[in-house]
Short mmCIF file of C-alpha atoms and ligand atoms in Angstrom, two decimals:
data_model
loop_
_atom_site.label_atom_id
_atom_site.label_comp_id
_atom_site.label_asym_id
_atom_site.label_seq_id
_atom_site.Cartn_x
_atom_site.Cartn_y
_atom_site.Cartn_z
CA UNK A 1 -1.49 -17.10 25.81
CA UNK A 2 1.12 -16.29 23.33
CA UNK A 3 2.72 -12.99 23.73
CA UNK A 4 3.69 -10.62 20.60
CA UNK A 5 5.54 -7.69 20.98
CA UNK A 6 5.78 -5.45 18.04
CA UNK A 7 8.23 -2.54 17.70
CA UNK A 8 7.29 0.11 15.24
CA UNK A 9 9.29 3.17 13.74
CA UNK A 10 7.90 6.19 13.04
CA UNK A 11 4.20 7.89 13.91
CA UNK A 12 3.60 9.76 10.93
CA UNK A 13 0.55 10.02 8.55
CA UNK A 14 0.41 6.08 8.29
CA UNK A 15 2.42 5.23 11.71
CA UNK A 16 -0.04 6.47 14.67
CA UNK A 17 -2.91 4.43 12.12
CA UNK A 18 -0.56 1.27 12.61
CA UNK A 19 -0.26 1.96 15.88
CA UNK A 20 -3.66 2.37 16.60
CA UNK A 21 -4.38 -0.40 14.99
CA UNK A 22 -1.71 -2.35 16.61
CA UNK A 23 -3.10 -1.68 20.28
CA UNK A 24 -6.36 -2.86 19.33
CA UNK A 25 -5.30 -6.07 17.90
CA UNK A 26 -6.01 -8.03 21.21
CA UNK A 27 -9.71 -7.67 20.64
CA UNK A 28 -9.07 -10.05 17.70
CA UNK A 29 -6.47 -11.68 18.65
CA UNK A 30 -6.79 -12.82 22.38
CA UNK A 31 -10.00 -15.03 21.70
CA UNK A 32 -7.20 -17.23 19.65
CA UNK A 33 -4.99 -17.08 23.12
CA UNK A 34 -2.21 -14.31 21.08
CA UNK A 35 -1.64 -10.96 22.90
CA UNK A 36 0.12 -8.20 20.92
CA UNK A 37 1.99 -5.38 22.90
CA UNK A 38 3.68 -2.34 21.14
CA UNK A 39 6.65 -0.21 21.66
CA UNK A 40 7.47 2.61 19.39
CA UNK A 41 10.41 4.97 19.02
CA UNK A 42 10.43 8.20 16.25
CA UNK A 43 12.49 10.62 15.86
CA UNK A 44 10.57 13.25 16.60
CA UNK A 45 10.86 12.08 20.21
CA UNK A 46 7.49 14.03 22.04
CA UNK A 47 5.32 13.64 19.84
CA UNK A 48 6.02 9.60 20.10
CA UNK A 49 6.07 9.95 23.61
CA UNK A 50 2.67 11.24 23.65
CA UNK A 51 1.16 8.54 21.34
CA UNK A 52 2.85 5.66 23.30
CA UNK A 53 1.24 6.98 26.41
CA UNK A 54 -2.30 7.36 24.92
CA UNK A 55 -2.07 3.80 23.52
CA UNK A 56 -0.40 2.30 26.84
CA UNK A 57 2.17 1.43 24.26
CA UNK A 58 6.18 1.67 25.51
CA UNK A 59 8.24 4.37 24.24
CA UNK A 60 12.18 4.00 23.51
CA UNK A 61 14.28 6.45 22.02
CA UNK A 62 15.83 5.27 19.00
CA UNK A 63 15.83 2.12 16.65
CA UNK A 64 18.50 0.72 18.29
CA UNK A 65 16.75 0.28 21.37
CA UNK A 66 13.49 -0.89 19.82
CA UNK A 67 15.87 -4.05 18.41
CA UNK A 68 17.52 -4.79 21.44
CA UNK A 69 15.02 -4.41 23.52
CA UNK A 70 13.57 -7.54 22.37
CA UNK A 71 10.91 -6.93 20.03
CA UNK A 72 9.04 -10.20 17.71
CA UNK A 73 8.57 -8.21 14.83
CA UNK A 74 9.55 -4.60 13.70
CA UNK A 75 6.97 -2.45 11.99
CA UNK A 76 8.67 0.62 9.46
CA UNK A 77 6.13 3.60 9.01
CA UNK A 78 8.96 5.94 8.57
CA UNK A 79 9.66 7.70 4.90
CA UNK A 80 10.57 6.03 2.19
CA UNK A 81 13.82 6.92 1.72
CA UNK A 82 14.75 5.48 5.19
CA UNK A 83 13.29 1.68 4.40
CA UNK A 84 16.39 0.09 2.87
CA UNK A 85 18.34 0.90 6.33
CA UNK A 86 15.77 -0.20 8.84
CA UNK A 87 14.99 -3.26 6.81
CA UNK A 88 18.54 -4.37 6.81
CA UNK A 89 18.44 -3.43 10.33
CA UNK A 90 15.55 -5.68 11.39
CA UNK A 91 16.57 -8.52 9.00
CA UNK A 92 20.03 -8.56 10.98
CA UNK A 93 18.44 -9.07 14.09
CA UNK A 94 16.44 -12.15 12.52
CA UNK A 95 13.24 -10.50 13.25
CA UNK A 96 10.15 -10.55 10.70
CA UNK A 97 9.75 -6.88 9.10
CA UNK A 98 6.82 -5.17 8.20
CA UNK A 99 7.43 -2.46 5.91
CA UNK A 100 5.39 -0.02 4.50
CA UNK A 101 5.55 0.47 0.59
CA UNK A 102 8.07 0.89 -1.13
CA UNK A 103 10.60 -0.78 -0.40
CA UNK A 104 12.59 2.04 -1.68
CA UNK A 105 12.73 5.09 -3.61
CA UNK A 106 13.00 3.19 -6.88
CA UNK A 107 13.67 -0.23 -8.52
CA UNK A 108 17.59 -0.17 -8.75
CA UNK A 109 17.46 1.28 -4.68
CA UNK A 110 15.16 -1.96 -3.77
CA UNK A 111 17.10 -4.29 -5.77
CA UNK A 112 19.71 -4.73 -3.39
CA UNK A 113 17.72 -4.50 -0.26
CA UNK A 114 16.05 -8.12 -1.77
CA UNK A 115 19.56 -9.75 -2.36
CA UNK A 116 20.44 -8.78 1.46
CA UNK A 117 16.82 -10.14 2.64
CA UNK A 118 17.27 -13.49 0.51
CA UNK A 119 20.85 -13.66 1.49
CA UNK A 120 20.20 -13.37 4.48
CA UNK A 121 16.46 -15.75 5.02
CA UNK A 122 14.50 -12.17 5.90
CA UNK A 123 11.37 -12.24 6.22
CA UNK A 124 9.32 -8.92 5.30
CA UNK A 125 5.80 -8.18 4.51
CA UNK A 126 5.53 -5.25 2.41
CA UNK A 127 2.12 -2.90 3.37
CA UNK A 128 0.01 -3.43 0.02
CA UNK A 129 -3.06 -3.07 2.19
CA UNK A 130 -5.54 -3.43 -0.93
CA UNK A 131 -4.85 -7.07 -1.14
CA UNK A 132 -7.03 -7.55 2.65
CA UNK A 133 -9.87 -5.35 1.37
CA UNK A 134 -12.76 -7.79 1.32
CA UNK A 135 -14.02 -5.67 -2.09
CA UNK A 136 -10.66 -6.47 -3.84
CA UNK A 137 -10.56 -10.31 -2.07
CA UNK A 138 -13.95 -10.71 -3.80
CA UNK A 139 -13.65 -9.62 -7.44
CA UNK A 140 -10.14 -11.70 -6.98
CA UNK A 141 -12.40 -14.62 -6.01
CA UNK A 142 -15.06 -13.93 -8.70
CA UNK A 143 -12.38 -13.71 -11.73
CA UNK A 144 -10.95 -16.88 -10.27
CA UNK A 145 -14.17 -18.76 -10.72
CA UNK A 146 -14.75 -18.15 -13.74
CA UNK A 147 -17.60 -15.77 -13.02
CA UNK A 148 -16.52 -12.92 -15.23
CA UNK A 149 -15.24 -14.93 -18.26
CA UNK A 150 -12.60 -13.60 -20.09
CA UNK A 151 -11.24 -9.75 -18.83
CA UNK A 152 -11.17 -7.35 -21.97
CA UNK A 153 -10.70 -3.96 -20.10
CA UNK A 154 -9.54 -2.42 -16.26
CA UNK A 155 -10.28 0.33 -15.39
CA UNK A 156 -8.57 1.60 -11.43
CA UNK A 157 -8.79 5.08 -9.81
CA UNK A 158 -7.02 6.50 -7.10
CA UNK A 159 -8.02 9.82 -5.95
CA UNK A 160 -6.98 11.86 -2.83
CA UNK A 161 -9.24 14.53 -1.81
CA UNK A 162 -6.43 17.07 -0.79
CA UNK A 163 -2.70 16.70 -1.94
CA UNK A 164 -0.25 15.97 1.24
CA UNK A 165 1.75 18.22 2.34
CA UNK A 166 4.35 19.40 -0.33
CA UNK A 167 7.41 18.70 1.39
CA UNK A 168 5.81 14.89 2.00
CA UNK A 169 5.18 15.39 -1.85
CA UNK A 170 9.08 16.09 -2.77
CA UNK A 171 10.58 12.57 -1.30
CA UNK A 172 7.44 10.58 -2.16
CA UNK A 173 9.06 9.83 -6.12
CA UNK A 174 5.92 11.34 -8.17
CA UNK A 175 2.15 10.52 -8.58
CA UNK A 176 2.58 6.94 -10.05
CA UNK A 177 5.30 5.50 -7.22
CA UNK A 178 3.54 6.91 -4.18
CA UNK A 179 -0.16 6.55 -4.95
CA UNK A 180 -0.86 4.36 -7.99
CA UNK A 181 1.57 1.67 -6.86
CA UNK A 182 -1.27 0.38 -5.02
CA UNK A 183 -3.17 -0.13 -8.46
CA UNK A 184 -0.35 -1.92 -9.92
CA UNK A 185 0.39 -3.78 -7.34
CA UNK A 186 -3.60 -4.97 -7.29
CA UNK A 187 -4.00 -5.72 -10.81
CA UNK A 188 -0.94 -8.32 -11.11
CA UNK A 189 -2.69 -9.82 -7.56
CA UNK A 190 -5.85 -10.00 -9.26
CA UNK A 191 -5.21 -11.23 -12.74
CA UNK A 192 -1.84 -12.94 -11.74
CA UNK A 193 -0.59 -11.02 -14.62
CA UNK A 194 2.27 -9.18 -15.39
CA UNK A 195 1.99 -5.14 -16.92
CA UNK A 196 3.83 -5.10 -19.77
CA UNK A 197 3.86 -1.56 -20.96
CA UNK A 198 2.72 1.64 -19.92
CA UNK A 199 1.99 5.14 -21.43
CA UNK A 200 1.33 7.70 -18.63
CA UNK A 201 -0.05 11.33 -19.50
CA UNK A 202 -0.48 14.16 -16.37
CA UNK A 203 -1.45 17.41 -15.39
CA UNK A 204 -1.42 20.46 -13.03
CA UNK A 205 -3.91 22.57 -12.83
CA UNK A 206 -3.68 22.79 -8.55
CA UNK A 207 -1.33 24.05 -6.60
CA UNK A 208 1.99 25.10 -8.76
CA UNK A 209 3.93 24.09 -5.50
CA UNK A 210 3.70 20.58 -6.48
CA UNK A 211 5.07 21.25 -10.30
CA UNK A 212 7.80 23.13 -8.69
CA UNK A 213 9.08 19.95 -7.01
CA UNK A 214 8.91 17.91 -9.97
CA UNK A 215 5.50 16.56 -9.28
CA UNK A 216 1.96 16.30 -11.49
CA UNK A 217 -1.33 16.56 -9.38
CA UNK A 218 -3.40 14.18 -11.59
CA UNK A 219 -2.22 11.21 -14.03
CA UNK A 220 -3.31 8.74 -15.98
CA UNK A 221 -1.49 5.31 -17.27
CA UNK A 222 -2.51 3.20 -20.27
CA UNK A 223 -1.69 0.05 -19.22
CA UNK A 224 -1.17 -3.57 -21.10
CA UNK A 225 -0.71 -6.89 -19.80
CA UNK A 226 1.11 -9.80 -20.75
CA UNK A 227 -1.39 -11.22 -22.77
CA UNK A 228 -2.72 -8.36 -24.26
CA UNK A 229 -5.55 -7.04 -22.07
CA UNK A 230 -5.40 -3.03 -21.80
CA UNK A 231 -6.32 -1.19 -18.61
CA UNK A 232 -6.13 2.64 -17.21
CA UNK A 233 -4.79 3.84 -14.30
CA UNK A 234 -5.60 7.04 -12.74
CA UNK A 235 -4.81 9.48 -10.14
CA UNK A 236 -5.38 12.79 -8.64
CA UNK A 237 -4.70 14.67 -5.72
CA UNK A 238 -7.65 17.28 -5.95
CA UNK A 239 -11.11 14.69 -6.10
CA UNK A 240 -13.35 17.00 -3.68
CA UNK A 241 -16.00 14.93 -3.64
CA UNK A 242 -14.25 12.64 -1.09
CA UNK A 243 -11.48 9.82 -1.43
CA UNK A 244 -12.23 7.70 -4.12
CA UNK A 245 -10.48 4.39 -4.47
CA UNK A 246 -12.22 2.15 -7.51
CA UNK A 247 -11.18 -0.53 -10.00
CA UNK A 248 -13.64 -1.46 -12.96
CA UNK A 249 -13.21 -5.42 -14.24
CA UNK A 250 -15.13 -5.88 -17.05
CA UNK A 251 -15.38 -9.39 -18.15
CA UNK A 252 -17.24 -11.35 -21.19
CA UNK A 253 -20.28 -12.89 -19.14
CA UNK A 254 -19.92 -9.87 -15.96
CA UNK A 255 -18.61 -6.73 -14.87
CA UNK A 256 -17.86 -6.12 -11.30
CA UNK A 257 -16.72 -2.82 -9.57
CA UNK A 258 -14.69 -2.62 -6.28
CA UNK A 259 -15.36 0.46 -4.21
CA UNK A 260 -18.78 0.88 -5.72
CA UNK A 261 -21.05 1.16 -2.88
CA UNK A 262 -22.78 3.83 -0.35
CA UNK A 263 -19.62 5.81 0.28
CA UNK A 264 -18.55 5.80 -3.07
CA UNK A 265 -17.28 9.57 -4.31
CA UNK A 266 -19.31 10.64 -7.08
CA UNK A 267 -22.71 10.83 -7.90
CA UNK A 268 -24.81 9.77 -11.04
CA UNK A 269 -26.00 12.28 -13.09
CA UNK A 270 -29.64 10.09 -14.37
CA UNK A 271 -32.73 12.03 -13.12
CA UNK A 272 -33.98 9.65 -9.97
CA UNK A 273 -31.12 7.78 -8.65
CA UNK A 274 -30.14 8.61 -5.02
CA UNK A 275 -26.95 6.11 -5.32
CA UNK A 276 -24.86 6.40 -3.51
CA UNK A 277 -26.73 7.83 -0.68
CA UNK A 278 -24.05 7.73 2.42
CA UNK A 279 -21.29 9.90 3.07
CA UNK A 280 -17.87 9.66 1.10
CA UNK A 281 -14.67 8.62 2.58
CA UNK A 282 -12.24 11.70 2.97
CA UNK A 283 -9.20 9.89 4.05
CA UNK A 284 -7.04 6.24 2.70
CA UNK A 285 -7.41 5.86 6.57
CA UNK A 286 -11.41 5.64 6.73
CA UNK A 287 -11.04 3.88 2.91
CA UNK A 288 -9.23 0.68 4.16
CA UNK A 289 -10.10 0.59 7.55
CA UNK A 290 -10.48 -3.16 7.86
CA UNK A 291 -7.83 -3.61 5.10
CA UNK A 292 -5.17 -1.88 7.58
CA UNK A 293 -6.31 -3.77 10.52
CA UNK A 294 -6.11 -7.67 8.84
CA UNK A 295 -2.89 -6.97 6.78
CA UNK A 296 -1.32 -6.03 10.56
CA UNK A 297 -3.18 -9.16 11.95
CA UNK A 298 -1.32 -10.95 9.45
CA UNK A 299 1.79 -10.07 10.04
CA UNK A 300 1.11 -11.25 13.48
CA UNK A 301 -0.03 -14.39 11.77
CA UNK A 302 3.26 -14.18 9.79
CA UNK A 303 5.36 -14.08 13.03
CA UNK A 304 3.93 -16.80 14.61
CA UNK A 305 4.45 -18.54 11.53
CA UNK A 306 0.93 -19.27 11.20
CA UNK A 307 0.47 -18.18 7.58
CA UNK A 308 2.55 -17.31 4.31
CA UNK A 309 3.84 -14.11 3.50
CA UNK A 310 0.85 -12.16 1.85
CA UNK A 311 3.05 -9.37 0.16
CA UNK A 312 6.75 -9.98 -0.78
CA UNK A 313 9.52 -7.60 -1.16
CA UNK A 314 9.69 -9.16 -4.62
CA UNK A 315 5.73 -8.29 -5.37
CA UNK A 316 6.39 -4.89 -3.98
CA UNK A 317 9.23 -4.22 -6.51
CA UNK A 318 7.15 -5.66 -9.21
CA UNK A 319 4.73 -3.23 -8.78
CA UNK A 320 7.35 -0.63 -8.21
CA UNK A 321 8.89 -1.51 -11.48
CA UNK A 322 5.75 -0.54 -13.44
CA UNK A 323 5.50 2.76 -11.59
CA UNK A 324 8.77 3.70 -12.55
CA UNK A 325 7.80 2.71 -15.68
CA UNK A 326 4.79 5.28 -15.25
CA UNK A 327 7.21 7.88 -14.00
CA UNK A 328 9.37 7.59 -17.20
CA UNK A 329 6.79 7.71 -19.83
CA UNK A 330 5.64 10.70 -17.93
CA UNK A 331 8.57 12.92 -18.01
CA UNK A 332 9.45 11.35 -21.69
CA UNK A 333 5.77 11.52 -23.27
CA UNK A 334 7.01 8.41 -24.96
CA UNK A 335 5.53 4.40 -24.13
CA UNK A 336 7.72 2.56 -21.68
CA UNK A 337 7.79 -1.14 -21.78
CA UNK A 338 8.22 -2.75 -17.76
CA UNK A 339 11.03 -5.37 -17.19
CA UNK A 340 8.76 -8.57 -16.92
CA UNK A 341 8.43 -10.48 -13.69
CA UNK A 342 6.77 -13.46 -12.58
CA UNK A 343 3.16 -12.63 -11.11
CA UNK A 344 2.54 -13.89 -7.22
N1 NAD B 401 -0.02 1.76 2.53
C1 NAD B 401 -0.52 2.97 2.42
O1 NAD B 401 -1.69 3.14 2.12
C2 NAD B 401 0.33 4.16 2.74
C3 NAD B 401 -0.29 5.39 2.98
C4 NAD B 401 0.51 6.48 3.34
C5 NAD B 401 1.88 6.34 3.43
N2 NAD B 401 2.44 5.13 3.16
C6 NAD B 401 3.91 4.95 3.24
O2 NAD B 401 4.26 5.09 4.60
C7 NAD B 401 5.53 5.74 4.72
C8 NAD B 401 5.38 6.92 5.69
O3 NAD B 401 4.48 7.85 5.13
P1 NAD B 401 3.80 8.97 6.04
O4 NAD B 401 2.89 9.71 5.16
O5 NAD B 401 3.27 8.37 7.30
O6 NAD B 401 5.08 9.88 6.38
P2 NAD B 401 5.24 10.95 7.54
O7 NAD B 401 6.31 11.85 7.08
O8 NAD B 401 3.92 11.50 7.95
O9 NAD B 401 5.76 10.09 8.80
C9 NAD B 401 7.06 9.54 8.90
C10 NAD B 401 7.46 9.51 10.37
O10 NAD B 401 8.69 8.80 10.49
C11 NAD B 401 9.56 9.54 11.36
N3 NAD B 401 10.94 9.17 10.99
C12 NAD B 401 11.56 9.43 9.82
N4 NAD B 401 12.80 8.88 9.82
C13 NAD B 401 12.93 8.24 11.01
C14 NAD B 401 13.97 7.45 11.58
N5 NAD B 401 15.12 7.19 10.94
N6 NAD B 401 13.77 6.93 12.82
C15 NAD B 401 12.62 7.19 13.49
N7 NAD B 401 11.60 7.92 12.98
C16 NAD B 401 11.76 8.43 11.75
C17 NAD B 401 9.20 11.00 11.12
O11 NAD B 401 9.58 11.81 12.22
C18 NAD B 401 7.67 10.91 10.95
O12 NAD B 401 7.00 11.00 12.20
C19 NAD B 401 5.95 6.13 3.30
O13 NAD B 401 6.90 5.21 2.85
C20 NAD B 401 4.68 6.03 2.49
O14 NAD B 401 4.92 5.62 1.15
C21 NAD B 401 1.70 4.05 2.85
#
């Protein structure tokens, strides 16, 4: 049996899911003779205490000790702002990272952190969860194929049901770098294509908290690739009908829809159709459930060395670079064209 022990910073929103998800591993992972432990550290020292105890996880009291006391991999879950730090931190200690997106608050932040990685031979998986979710892997594998012939339009949505809190809101770098990231990040995966340009448009018509720290509540990006092909990306943080995470590939022989199934949030309005009949998400938790779970399997798989990196730093700032992109043509009203790089 190969033992894995993970160290991971911060039990947040997104942490205590990653650590959840981290203690359950070994149901996967011990029929393949691997077994995962976890020790975690926060600031907010109690309230990590109490999670490491109900997970039979170890706690230690600062970063510091997570590193030295001899962790395989380090996991960050902390805010964004912090990444650049505990990156370097875990890269000097010649550990594998696993970071949660971004890798920081903007492009020209991250830029350096991926000279000191490379400089360095780091090794850190960035948490673009969408590219495990077997509804993305599939339309990925369909468009490969051929199946859909040529793409002439996209079509993503990403819609919380209830804003986070506003003071998570004021650090998270607007609409388009916190929650749509995902969608950029996806569509370059999918079409191995790079955004070229984007024009974003947004509102507020929910809480005025959220326009007071610089924020819009709902947005939407026209978006064109490298060869042409136009897409939309959109995103609110007020969809009551449940969490609704969707992208729309219409191709010239099919059309296939990701997140279009009995949970999906909305409802059609034809006299007679009961679709979709189950219950909605509510959270990005429930939403990528399995997604979550094999992207931290893999970065198991990515410390053993048993598999290739399935989300660079350098993806992650590709997509970041078109959501800053987003976040410019938003606060100029103008079209922004998106410093080209190479789809992975
Ligand atoms: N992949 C996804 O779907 C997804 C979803 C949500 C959030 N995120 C990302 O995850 C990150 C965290 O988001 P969140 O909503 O969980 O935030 P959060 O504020 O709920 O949690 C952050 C936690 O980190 C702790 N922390 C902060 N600085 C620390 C430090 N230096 N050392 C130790 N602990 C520290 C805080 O006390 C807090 O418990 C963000 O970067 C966000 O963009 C990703």
């Amino acid at each position: 049996m190969k033992d894995v022990i993970l160290g991971l910073v911060g039990v947040g929103r997104i942490g205590v899911m990653h650590a959840n998800n981290i203690a359950a591993l070994n149901g996967v992972l011990n029929p393949r003779g691997i077994n995962v432990r976890l020790r975690l550290t926060d600031v907010a020292e109690d309230h990590a205490r109490n999670i490491a105890a109900g997970l039979g996880a170890g706690f230690v009291p600062s970063v510091a000790h997570l590193i030295d006391s001899g962790v395989d991999g380090l996991v960050i879950a902390t805010g964004t702002g912090t990444h650049p730090e505990l990156i370097r931190a875990g890269v000097d200690a010649g550990i594998p990272v696993f970071c949660e997106k971004p890798v920081a608050m903007n492009v020209a932040d991250a830029l350096p952190v991926l000279d000191y990685i490379r400089d360095n031979n780091g090794v850190v998986q960035i948490g673009h969860q969408r590219r495990f979710d077997a509804g993305y892997l599939e339309a990925k594998r369909a468009y490969q194929a051929g199946e859909l012939g040529w793409i002439h339009s996209l079509r993503a949505v990403t819609c919380d049901m209830t804003p986070p809190p506003v003071e998570f809101l004021a650090t998270s770098g607007g609409l388009f770098r916190d929650c749509s990231v995902h969608d950029f990040d996806i569509l370059r995966w999918l079409t191995g294509r790079e955004i070229v340009e984007v024009y974003a448009k947004g509102s507020n018509n929910g809480d005025p908290a959220i326009g007071e720290v610089g924020d819009v509540d709902t947005a939407l990006a026209v978006i064109t690739f490298d060869d042409g092909t136009v897409g939309t990306v959109s995103a609110s943080r007020y969809n009551g009908a449940g969490h609704d995470v969707r992208l729309e590939i219409q191709g010239s022989s099919r059309s296939v829809m990701v997140g279009l199934d009995a949970k999906s949030a909305l409802a059609s309005a034809e006299a007679g159709v009961a679709f979709p009949e189950g219950e909605p998400h509510q959270t990005f938790a429930e939403r990528f459930d399995q997604a979550y779970r094999s992207e931290m399997a893999a970065f198991v798989e990515l410390i053993l060395g048993e598999r290739e990196n399935p989300c660079t730093p350098e993806d992650a700032v590709a997509a970041s670079r078109v959501a800053d992109a987003a976040q410019e043509s938003l606060a100029t009203g103008a079209p922004v064209k998106v410093a080209v790089t190479v789809a992975s």
